PDB file of C-alpha atoms in Angstrom:
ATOM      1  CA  UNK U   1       2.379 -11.419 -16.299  1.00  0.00           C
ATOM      2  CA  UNK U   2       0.198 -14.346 -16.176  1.00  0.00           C
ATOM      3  CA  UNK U   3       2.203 -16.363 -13.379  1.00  0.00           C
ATOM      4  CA  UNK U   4       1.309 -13.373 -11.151  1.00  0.00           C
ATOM      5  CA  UNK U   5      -1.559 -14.033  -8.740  1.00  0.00           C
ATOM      6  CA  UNK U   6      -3.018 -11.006  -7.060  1.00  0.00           C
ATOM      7  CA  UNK U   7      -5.096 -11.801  -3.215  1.00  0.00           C
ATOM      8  CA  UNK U   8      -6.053 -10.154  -0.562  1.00  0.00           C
ATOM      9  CA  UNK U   9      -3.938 -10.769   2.446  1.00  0.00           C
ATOM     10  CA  UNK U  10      -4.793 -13.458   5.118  1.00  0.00           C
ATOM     11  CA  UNK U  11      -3.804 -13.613   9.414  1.00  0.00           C
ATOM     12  CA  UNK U  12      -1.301 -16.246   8.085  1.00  0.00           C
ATOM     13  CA  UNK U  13       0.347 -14.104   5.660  1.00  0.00           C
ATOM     14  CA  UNK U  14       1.597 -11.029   8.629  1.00  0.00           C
ATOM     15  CA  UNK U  15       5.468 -12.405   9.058  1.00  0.00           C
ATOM     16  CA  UNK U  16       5.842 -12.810   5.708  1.00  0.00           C
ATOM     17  CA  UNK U  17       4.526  -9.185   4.591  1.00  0.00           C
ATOM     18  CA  UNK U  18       6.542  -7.535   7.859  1.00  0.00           C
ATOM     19  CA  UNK U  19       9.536  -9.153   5.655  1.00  0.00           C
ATOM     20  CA  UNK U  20       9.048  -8.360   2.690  1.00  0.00           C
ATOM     21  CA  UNK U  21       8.363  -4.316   3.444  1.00  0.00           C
ATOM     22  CA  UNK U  22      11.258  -4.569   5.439  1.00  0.00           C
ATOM     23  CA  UNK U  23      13.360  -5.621   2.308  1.00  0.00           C
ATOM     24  CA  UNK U  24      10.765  -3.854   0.051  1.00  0.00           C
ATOM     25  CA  UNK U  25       9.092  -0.674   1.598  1.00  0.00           C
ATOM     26  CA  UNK U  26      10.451   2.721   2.021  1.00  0.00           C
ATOM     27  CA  UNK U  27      10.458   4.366   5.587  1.00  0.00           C
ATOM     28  CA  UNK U  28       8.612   2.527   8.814  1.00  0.00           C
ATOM     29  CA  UNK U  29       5.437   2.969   9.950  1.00  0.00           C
ATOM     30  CA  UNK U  30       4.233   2.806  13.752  1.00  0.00           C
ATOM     31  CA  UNK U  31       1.808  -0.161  12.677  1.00  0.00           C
ATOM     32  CA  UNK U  32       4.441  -1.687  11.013  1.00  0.00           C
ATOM     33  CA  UNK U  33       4.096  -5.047  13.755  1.00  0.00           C
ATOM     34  CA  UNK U  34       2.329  -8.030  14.124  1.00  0.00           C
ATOM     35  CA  UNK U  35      -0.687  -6.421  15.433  1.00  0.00           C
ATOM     36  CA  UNK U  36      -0.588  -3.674  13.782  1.00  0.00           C
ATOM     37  CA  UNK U  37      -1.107  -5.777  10.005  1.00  0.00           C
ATOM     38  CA  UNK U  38      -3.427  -7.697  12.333  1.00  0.00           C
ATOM     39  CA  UNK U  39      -5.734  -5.128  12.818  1.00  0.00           C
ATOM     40  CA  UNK U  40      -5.803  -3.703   9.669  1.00  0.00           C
ATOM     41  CA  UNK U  41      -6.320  -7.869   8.258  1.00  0.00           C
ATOM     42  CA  UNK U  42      -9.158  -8.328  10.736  1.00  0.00           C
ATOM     43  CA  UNK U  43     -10.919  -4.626  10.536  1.00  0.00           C
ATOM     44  CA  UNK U  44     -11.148  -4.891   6.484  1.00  0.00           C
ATOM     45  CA  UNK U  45     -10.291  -8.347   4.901  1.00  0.00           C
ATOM     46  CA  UNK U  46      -9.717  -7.199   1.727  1.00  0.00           C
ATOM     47  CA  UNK U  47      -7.808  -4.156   2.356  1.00  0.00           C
ATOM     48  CA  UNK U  48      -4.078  -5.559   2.122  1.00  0.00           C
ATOM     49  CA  UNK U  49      -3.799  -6.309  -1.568  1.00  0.00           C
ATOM     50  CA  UNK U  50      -0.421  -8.928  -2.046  1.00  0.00           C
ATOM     51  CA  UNK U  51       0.899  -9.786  -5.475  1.00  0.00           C
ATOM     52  CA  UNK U  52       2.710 -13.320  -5.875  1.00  0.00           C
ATOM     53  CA  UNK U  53       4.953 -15.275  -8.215  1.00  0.00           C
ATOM     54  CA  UNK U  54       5.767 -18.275  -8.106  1.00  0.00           C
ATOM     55  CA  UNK U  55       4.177 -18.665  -4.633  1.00  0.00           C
ATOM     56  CA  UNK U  56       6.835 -15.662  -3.519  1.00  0.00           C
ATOM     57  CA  UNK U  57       5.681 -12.020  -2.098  1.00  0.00           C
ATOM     58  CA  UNK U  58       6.807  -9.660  -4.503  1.00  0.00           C
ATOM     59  CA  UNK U  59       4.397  -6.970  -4.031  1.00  0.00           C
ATOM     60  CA  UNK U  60       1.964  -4.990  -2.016  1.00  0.00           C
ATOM     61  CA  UNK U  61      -0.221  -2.161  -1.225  1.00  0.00           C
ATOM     62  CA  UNK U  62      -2.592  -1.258   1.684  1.00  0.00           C
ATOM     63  CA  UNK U  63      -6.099  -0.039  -0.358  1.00  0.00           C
ATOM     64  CA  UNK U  64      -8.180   1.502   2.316  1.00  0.00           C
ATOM     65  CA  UNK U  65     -11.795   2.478   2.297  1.00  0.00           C
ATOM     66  CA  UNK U  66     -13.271   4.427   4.964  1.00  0.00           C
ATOM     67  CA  UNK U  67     -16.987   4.920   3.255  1.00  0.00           C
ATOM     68  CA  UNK U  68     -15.920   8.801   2.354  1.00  0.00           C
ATOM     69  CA  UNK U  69     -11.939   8.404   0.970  1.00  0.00           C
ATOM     70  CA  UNK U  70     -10.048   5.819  -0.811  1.00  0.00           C
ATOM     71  CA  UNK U  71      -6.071   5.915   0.321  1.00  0.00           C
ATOM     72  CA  UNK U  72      -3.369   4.180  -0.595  1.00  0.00           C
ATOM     73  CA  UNK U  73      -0.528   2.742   1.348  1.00  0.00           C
ATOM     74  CA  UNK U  74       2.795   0.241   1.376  1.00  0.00           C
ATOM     75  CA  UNK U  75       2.495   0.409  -2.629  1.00  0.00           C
ATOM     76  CA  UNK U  76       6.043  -1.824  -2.774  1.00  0.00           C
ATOM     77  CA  UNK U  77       7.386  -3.836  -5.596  1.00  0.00           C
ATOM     78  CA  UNK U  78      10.600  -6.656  -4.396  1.00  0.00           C
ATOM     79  CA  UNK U  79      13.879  -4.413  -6.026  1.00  0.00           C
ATOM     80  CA  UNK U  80      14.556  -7.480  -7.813  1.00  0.00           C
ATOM     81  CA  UNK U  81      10.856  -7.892  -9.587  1.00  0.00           C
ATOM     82  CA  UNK U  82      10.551  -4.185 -10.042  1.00  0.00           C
ATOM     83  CA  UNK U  83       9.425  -2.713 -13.914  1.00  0.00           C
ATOM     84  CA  UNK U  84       7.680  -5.388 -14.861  1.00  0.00           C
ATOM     85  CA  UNK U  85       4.257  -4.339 -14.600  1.00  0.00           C
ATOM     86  CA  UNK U  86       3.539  -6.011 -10.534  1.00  0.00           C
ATOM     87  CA  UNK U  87       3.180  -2.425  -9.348  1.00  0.00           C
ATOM     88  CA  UNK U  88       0.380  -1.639 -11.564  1.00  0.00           C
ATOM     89  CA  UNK U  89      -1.650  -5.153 -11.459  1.00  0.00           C
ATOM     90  CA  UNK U  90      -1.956  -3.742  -7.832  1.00  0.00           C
ATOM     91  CA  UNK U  91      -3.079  -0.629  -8.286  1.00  0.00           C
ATOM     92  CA  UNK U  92      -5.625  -1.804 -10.705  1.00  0.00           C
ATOM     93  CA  UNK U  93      -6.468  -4.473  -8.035  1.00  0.00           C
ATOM     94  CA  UNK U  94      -6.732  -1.503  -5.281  1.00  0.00           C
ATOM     95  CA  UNK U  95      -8.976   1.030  -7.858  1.00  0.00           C
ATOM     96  CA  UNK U  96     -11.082  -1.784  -8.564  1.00  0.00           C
ATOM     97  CA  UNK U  97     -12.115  -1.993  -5.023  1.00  0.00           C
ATOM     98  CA  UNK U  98     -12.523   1.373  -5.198  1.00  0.00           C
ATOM     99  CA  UNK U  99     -14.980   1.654  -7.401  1.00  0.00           C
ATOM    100  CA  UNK U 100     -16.764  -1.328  -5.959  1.00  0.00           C
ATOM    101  CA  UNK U 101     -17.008   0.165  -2.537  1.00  0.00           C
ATOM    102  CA  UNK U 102     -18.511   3.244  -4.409  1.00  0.00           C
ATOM    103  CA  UNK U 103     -14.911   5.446  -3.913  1.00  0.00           C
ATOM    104  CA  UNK U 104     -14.619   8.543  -6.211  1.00  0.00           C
ATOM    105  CA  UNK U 105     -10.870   9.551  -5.664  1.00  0.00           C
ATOM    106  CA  UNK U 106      -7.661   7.726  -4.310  1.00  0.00           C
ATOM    107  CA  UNK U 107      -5.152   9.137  -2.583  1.00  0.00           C
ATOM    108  CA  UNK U 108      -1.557   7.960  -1.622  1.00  0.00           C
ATOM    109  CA  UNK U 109       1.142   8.297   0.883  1.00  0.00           C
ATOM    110  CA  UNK U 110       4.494   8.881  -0.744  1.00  0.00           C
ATOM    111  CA  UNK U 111       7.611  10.113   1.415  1.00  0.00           C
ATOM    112  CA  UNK U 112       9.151  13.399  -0.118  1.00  0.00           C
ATOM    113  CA  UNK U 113      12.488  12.165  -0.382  1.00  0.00           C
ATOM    114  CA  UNK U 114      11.356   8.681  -2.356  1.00  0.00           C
ATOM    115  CA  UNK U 115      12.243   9.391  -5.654  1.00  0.00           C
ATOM    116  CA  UNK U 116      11.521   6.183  -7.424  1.00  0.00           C
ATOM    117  CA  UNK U 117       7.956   5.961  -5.688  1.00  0.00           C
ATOM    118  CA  UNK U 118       7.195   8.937  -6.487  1.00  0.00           C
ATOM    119  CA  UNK U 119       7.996   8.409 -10.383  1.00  0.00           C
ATOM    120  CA  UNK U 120       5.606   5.238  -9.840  1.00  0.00           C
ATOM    121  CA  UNK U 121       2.601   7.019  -8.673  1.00  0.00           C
ATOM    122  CA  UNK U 122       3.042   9.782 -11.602  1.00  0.00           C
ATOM    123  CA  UNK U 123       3.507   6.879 -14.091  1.00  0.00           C
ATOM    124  CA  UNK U 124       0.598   5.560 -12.568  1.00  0.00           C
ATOM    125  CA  UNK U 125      -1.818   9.057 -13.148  1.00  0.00           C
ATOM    126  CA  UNK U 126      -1.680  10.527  -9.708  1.00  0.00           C
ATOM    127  CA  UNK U 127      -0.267  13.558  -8.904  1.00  0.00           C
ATOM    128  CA  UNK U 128       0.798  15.227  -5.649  1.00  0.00           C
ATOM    129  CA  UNK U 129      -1.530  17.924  -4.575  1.00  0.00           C
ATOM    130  CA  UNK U 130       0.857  20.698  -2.762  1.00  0.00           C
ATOM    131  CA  UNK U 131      -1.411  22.874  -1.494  1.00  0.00           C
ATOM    132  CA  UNK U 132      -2.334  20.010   1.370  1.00  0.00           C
ATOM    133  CA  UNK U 133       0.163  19.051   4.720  1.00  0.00           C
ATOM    134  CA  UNK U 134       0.074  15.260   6.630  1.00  0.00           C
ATOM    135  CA  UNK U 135      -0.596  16.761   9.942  1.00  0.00           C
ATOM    136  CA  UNK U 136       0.053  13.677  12.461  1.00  0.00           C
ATOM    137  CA  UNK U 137      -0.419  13.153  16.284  1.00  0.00           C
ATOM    138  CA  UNK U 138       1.071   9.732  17.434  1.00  0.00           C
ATOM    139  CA  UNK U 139      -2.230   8.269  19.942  1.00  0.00           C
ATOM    140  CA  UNK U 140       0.334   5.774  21.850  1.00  0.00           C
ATOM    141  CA  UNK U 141       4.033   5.965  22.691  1.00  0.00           C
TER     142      UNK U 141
END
């Protein structure tokens, strides 16, 4: 694991990222565009967390930190560079900031019908909390 480098995400980095979920991610997101990934870059520097080897995007996860909740986002691993341990140097990147920013509790965004994320974030020690519903209300069309 020690040719993997862990950053945060730069401006230069958005095309390459909107690749990579598209190959990597599960499901599409309404910010899922160039200024979208811009925004989020600009508003919080350090909150798109991108794992690399061999100067190649093979991972990433969206660690954001609103001063009362810590959620998770875009936790994706390349299919070909899954299981070995990329998926977790980013979570521990993401709870790190965390705790730095003073966060008590993460939370994460995992489609029902993902089966293989979900088995990540369990493996990981999170659990889904059934009792609670996404409730969503699109601001632009």
């Amino acid at each position: 694991m020690s040719d993997l480098h862990i950053r945060s995400a730069d401006l230069s980095d958005i095309d390459a990222v909107l690749t990579f979920w598209r190959e990597a991610a599960e499901g599409t997101s309404i910010s899922d565009d160039r200024d979208g990934v811009a925004r989020l870059i600009t508003r919080d520097p350090d909150a798109l967390i991108l794992a690399e080897r061999d100067g190649r995007l093979v991972g990433s996860v969206i660690a954001g930190f609103d001063g009362w909740r810590c959620h998770l986002y875009r936790l994706a691993v390349h299919p070909a560079h899954r299981r070995q341990g990329i998926g977790s140097a980013l979570l521990t990147a993401a709870e790190e900031r965390f705790v730095a920013l003073g966060g008590r509790r993460g939370d994460a965004m995992v489609l029902e019908r993902n089966e293989t994320g979900q088995h990540a974030w369990r493996a990981a020690g999170y659990a889904p909390e059934e009792q609670w519903r996404r409730w969503v209300k699109h601001l632009t069309t």
